[in-house]
Amino acid sequence: MMLTRLPCDHITSIISRLVVLVVALLEVGCIGGLPATTQTGKVEEIVIGTAVAPSELTLAPGDEVRWVNRQQGPVSIIFLVPIQEQVSCERGFGLSGVANARRLAPNKGISLCFAMPGTVRYTVHLDTPTTTGEFNIMGVIHIEKGGG
């Protein structure tokens, strides 16, 4: 098998194109973390650590709620009823089909925006070193006109 060497100017051209592509992806948010604002401008964060804080939250329609896992292991966020009809945006959830739960890796975040007023109940399932090996924490999100 014979290897062909590419001219330096061709390699430089390829590298330049890759750099432009990466910069463009960073600017549109395809690489990196979740954005800090939504269409309404309000993002509320729920931190999953030794507890879920806050466990109850009030938002306006269109606001974003972001779950961040600060546990050393993965956790699951499970909605008690289907929520696909209520969601106006999602980042990292992938709520297609009948999926009503999402596993969240350590130090990662996922988020949803809810379009309509109502109450959304969910459970955060954590694996723990206790004798039962698991722990469930209930959470509630109230979506109200005027928000929180």
PDB file of C-alpha atoms in Angstrom:
ATOM      1  CA  MET A   1       0.000   0.000   0.000  1.00  0.00           C
ATOM      2  CA  MET A   2       1.364   3.398  -0.998  1.00  0.00           C
ATOM      3  CA  LEU A   3       0.813   6.497   1.129  1.00  0.00           C
ATOM      4  CA  THR A   4       0.444   9.870  -0.518  1.00  0.00           C
ATOM      5  CA  ARG A   5       1.682  13.004   1.184  1.00  0.00           C
ATOM      6  CA  LEU A   6      -0.582  16.008   1.079  1.00  0.00           C
ATOM      7  CA  PRO A   7       0.980  19.356   0.273  1.00  0.00           C
ATOM      8  CA  CYS A   8       1.351  21.711   3.255  1.00  0.00           C
ATOM      9  CA  ASP A   9      -1.004  24.280   1.738  1.00  0.00           C
ATOM     10  CA  HIS A  10      -3.757  21.622   1.480  1.00  0.00           C
ATOM     11  CA  ILE A  11      -3.296  20.625   5.142  1.00  0.00           C
ATOM     12  CA  THR A  12      -3.350  24.290   6.182  1.00  0.00           C
ATOM     13  CA  SER A  13      -6.584  24.777   4.253  1.00  0.00           C
ATOM     14  CA  ILE A  14      -8.217  21.807   5.973  1.00  0.00           C
ATOM     15  CA  ILE A  15      -7.144  23.041   9.430  1.00  0.00           C
ATOM     16  CA  SER A  16      -8.422  26.548   8.672  1.00  0.00           C
ATOM     17  CA  ARG A  17     -11.813  25.173   7.656  1.00  0.00           C
ATOM     18  CA  LEU A  18     -12.028  23.069  10.825  1.00  0.00           C
ATOM     19  CA  VAL A  19     -11.221  26.095  12.999  1.00  0.00           C
ATOM     20  CA  VAL A  20     -13.931  28.153  11.278  1.00  0.00           C
ATOM     21  CA  LEU A  21     -16.438  25.310  11.761  1.00  0.00           C
ATOM     22  CA  VAL A  22     -15.653  24.945  15.483  1.00  0.00           C
ATOM     23  CA  VAL A  23     -15.937  28.717  16.056  1.00  0.00           C
ATOM     24  CA  ALA A  24     -19.283  28.783  14.218  1.00  0.00           C
ATOM     25  CA  LEU A  25     -20.609  25.871  16.304  1.00  0.00           C
ATOM     26  CA  LEU A  26     -19.527  27.572  19.524  1.00  0.00           C
ATOM     27  CA  GLU A  27     -21.315  30.773  18.527  1.00  0.00           C
ATOM     28  CA  VAL A  28     -24.628  29.034  17.809  1.00  0.00           C
ATOM     29  CA  GLY A  29     -24.396  26.971  20.989  1.00  0.00           C
ATOM     30  CA  CYS A  30     -23.976  23.513  19.486  1.00  0.00           C
ATOM     31  CA  ILE A  31     -20.889  22.894  21.607  1.00  0.00           C
ATOM     32  CA  GLY A  32     -20.478  23.812  25.254  1.00  0.00           C
ATOM     33  CA  GLY A  33     -22.922  24.259  28.089  1.00  0.00           C
ATOM     34  CA  LEU A  34     -26.562  25.212  28.206  1.00  0.00           C
ATOM     35  CA  PRO A  35     -27.376  28.838  27.433  1.00  0.00           C
ATOM     36  CA  ALA A  36     -27.985  31.217  30.351  1.00  0.00           C
ATOM     37  CA  THR A  37     -31.268  32.649  29.025  1.00  0.00           C
ATOM     38  CA  THR A  38     -34.469  31.525  27.307  1.00  0.00           C
ATOM     39  CA  GLN A  39     -37.059  33.320  25.184  1.00  0.00           C
ATOM     40  CA  THR A  40     -38.569  34.820  28.338  1.00  0.00           C
ATOM     41  CA  GLY A  41     -35.135  35.446  29.819  1.00  0.00           C
ATOM     42  CA  LYS A  42     -35.744  33.516  33.048  1.00  0.00           C
ATOM     43  CA  VAL A  43     -33.923  30.305  33.951  1.00  0.00           C
ATOM     44  CA  GLU A  44     -34.508  28.570  37.282  1.00  0.00           C
ATOM     45  CA  GLU A  45     -32.041  25.912  38.397  1.00  0.00           C
ATOM     46  CA  ILE A  46     -32.820  22.820  40.444  1.00  0.00           C
ATOM     47  CA  VAL A  47     -29.656  21.385  41.985  1.00  0.00           C
ATOM     48  CA  ILE A  48     -29.552  17.683  42.768  1.00  0.00           C
ATOM     49  CA  GLY A  49     -27.093  17.056  45.597  1.00  0.00           C
ATOM     50  CA  THR A  50     -27.771  15.518  48.990  1.00  0.00           C
ATOM     51  CA  ALA A  51     -31.245  17.010  48.473  1.00  0.00           C
ATOM     52  CA  VAL A  52     -33.169  18.512  45.564  1.00  0.00           C
ATOM     53  CA  ALA A  53     -33.206  22.288  45.916  1.00  0.00           C
ATOM     54  CA  PRO A  54     -35.614  23.815  45.455  1.00  0.00           C
ATOM     55  CA  SER A  55     -38.094  20.937  45.633  1.00  0.00           C
ATOM     56  CA  GLU A  56     -40.963  23.272  44.702  1.00  0.00           C
ATOM     57  CA  LEU A  57     -40.740  25.987  42.077  1.00  0.00           C
ATOM     58  CA  THR A  58     -43.095  28.503  40.442  1.00  0.00           C
ATOM     59  CA  LEU A  59     -42.458  29.667  36.860  1.00  0.00           C
ATOM     60  CA  ALA A  60     -44.217  31.626  34.141  1.00  0.00           C
ATOM     61  CA  PRO A  61     -45.101  29.867  30.872  1.00  0.00           C
ATOM     62  CA  GLY A  62     -41.991  29.824  28.674  1.00  0.00           C
ATOM     63  CA  ASP A  63     -39.508  30.041  31.561  1.00  0.00           C
ATOM     64  CA  GLU A  64     -36.826  27.367  31.626  1.00  0.00           C
ATOM     65  CA  VAL A  65     -36.209  24.958  34.486  1.00  0.00           C
ATOM     66  CA  ARG A  66     -32.775  23.373  34.535  1.00  0.00           C
ATOM     67  CA  TRP A  67     -31.832  20.283  36.563  1.00  0.00           C
ATOM     68  CA  VAL A  68     -28.127  20.015  37.456  1.00  0.00           C
ATOM     69  CA  ASN A  69     -26.718  16.806  38.926  1.00  0.00           C
ATOM     70  CA  ARG A  70     -24.119  17.447  41.659  1.00  0.00           C
ATOM     71  CA  GLN A  71     -24.158  13.808  42.797  1.00  0.00           C
ATOM     72  CA  GLN A  72     -21.115  11.617  42.229  1.00  0.00           C
ATOM     73  CA  GLY A  73     -23.258   9.164  40.276  1.00  0.00           C
ATOM     74  CA  PRO A  74     -26.076   9.423  37.746  1.00  0.00           C
ATOM     75  CA  VAL A  75     -29.653  10.250  38.782  1.00  0.00           C
ATOM     76  CA  SER A  76     -32.999   9.822  37.018  1.00  0.00           C
ATOM     77  CA  ILE A  77     -35.682  12.478  36.631  1.00  0.00           C
ATOM     78  CA  ILE A  78     -39.072  10.813  36.242  1.00  0.00           C
ATOM     79  CA  PHE A  79     -42.302  12.663  35.448  1.00  0.00           C
ATOM     80  CA  LEU A  80     -45.401  11.130  37.004  1.00  0.00           C
ATOM     81  CA  VAL A  81     -47.644  11.889  34.010  1.00  0.00           C
ATOM     82  CA  PRO A  82     -46.791  12.465  30.324  1.00  0.00           C
ATOM     83  CA  ILE A  83     -45.515  16.026  29.776  1.00  0.00           C
ATOM     84  CA  GLN A  84     -44.812  16.137  26.028  1.00  0.00           C
ATOM     85  CA  GLU A  85     -47.898  18.294  25.355  1.00  0.00           C
ATOM     86  CA  GLN A  86     -46.767  20.895  27.925  1.00  0.00           C
ATOM     87  CA  VAL A  87     -43.156  21.299  26.776  1.00  0.00           C
ATOM     88  CA  SER A  88     -42.254  24.288  24.584  1.00  0.00           C
ATOM     89  CA  CYS A  89     -38.476  23.720  24.576  1.00  0.00           C
ATOM     90  CA  GLU A  90     -36.040  21.106  25.794  1.00  0.00           C
ATOM     91  CA  ARG A  91     -32.295  20.727  26.039  1.00  0.00           C
ATOM     92  CA  GLY A  92     -30.936  17.265  26.663  1.00  0.00           C
ATOM     93  CA  PHE A  93     -34.234  15.544  27.506  1.00  0.00           C
ATOM     94  CA  GLY A  94     -35.234  14.003  24.173  1.00  0.00           C
ATOM     95  CA  LEU A  95     -38.903  13.600  25.067  1.00  0.00           C
ATOM     96  CA  SER A  96     -39.881  11.734  21.932  1.00  0.00           C
ATOM     97  CA  GLY A  97     -42.352   8.879  22.012  1.00  0.00           C
ATOM     98  CA  VAL A  98     -43.413   7.764  25.458  1.00  0.00           C
ATOM     99  CA  ALA A  99     -40.197   8.695  27.289  1.00  0.00           C
ATOM    100  CA  ASN A 100     -41.166  10.324  30.564  1.00  0.00           C
ATOM    101  CA  ALA A 101     -37.820   9.929  32.300  1.00  0.00           C
ATOM    102  CA  ARG A 102     -34.227  10.934  31.740  1.00  0.00           C
ATOM    103  CA  ARG A 103     -30.973   9.704  33.250  1.00  0.00           C
ATOM    104  CA  LEU A 104     -28.604  12.552  34.115  1.00  0.00           C
ATOM    105  CA  ALA A 105     -24.840  12.026  34.431  1.00  0.00           C
ATOM    106  CA  PRO A 106     -22.813  13.676  37.218  1.00  0.00           C
ATOM    107  CA  ASN A 107     -22.073  17.400  36.721  1.00  0.00           C
ATOM    108  CA  LYS A 108     -24.403  17.613  33.720  1.00  0.00           C
ATOM    109  CA  GLY A 109     -27.576  19.616  33.192  1.00  0.00           C
ATOM    110  CA  ILE A 110     -30.787  19.223  31.219  1.00  0.00           C
ATOM    111  CA  SER A 111     -33.699  21.610  30.899  1.00  0.00           C
ATOM    112  CA  LEU A 112     -37.319  22.072  29.865  1.00  0.00           C
ATOM    113  CA  CYS A 113     -39.636  25.001  29.206  1.00  0.00           C
ATOM    114  CA  PHE A 114     -43.342  24.572  29.951  1.00  0.00           C
ATOM    115  CA  ALA A 115     -45.810  26.392  27.689  1.00  0.00           C
ATOM    116  CA  MET A 116     -49.086  26.137  29.582  1.00  0.00           C
ATOM    117  CA  PRO A 117     -50.137  26.942  33.144  1.00  0.00           C
ATOM    118  CA  GLY A 118     -50.471  23.881  35.367  1.00  0.00           C
ATOM    119  CA  THR A 119     -48.604  21.731  37.854  1.00  0.00           C
ATOM    120  CA  VAL A 120     -45.880  19.255  36.932  1.00  0.00           C
ATOM    121  CA  ARG A 121     -44.825  16.608  39.455  1.00  0.00           C
ATOM    122  CA  TYR A 122     -41.623  14.638  39.156  1.00  0.00           C
ATOM    123  CA  THR A 123     -39.391  12.306  41.144  1.00  0.00           C
ATOM    124  CA  VAL A 124     -35.609  12.380  41.290  1.00  0.00           C
ATOM    125  CA  HIS A 125     -34.270   8.849  41.749  1.00  0.00           C
ATOM    126  CA  LEU A 126     -30.805   8.645  43.307  1.00  0.00           C
ATOM    127  CA  ASP A 127     -28.685   5.572  43.910  1.00  0.00           C
ATOM    128  CA  THR A 128     -27.261   5.821  47.431  1.00  0.00           C
ATOM    129  CA  PRO A 129     -24.826   3.869  49.585  1.00  0.00           C
ATOM    130  CA  THR A 130     -27.651   3.161  52.084  1.00  0.00           C
ATOM    131  CA  THR A 131     -28.916  -0.354  52.743  1.00  0.00           C
ATOM    132  CA  THR A 132     -31.878   0.215  50.412  1.00  0.00           C
ATOM    133  CA  GLY A 133     -29.543   1.392  47.656  1.00  0.00           C
ATOM    134  CA  GLU A 134     -31.927   4.037  46.347  1.00  0.00           C
ATOM    135  CA  PHE A 135     -33.625   7.248  47.361  1.00  0.00           C
ATOM    136  CA  ASN A 136     -36.520   9.108  45.720  1.00  0.00           C
ATOM    137  CA  ILE A 137     -37.209  12.817  46.165  1.00  0.00           C
ATOM    138  CA  MET A 138     -40.454  14.379  44.956  1.00  0.00           C
ATOM    139  CA  GLY A 139     -40.489  17.754  43.205  1.00  0.00           C
ATOM    140  CA  VAL A 140     -43.235  20.097  42.014  1.00  0.00           C
ATOM    141  CA  ILE A 141     -43.184  22.819  39.365  1.00  0.00           C
ATOM    142  CA  HIS A 142     -46.063  25.288  39.222  1.00  0.00           C
ATOM    143  CA  ILE A 143     -46.477  27.106  35.908  1.00  0.00           C
ATOM    144  CA  GLU A 144     -48.573  30.233  36.472  1.00  0.00           C
ATOM    145  CA  LYS A 145     -49.321  33.331  34.454  1.00  0.00           C
ATOM    146  CA  GLY A 146     -47.124  36.015  35.962  1.00  0.00           C
ATOM    147  CA  GLY A 147     -44.639  33.375  37.153  1.00  0.00           C
ATOM    148  CA  GLY A 148     -42.586  33.280  40.284  1.00  0.00           C
TER     149      GLY A 148
END
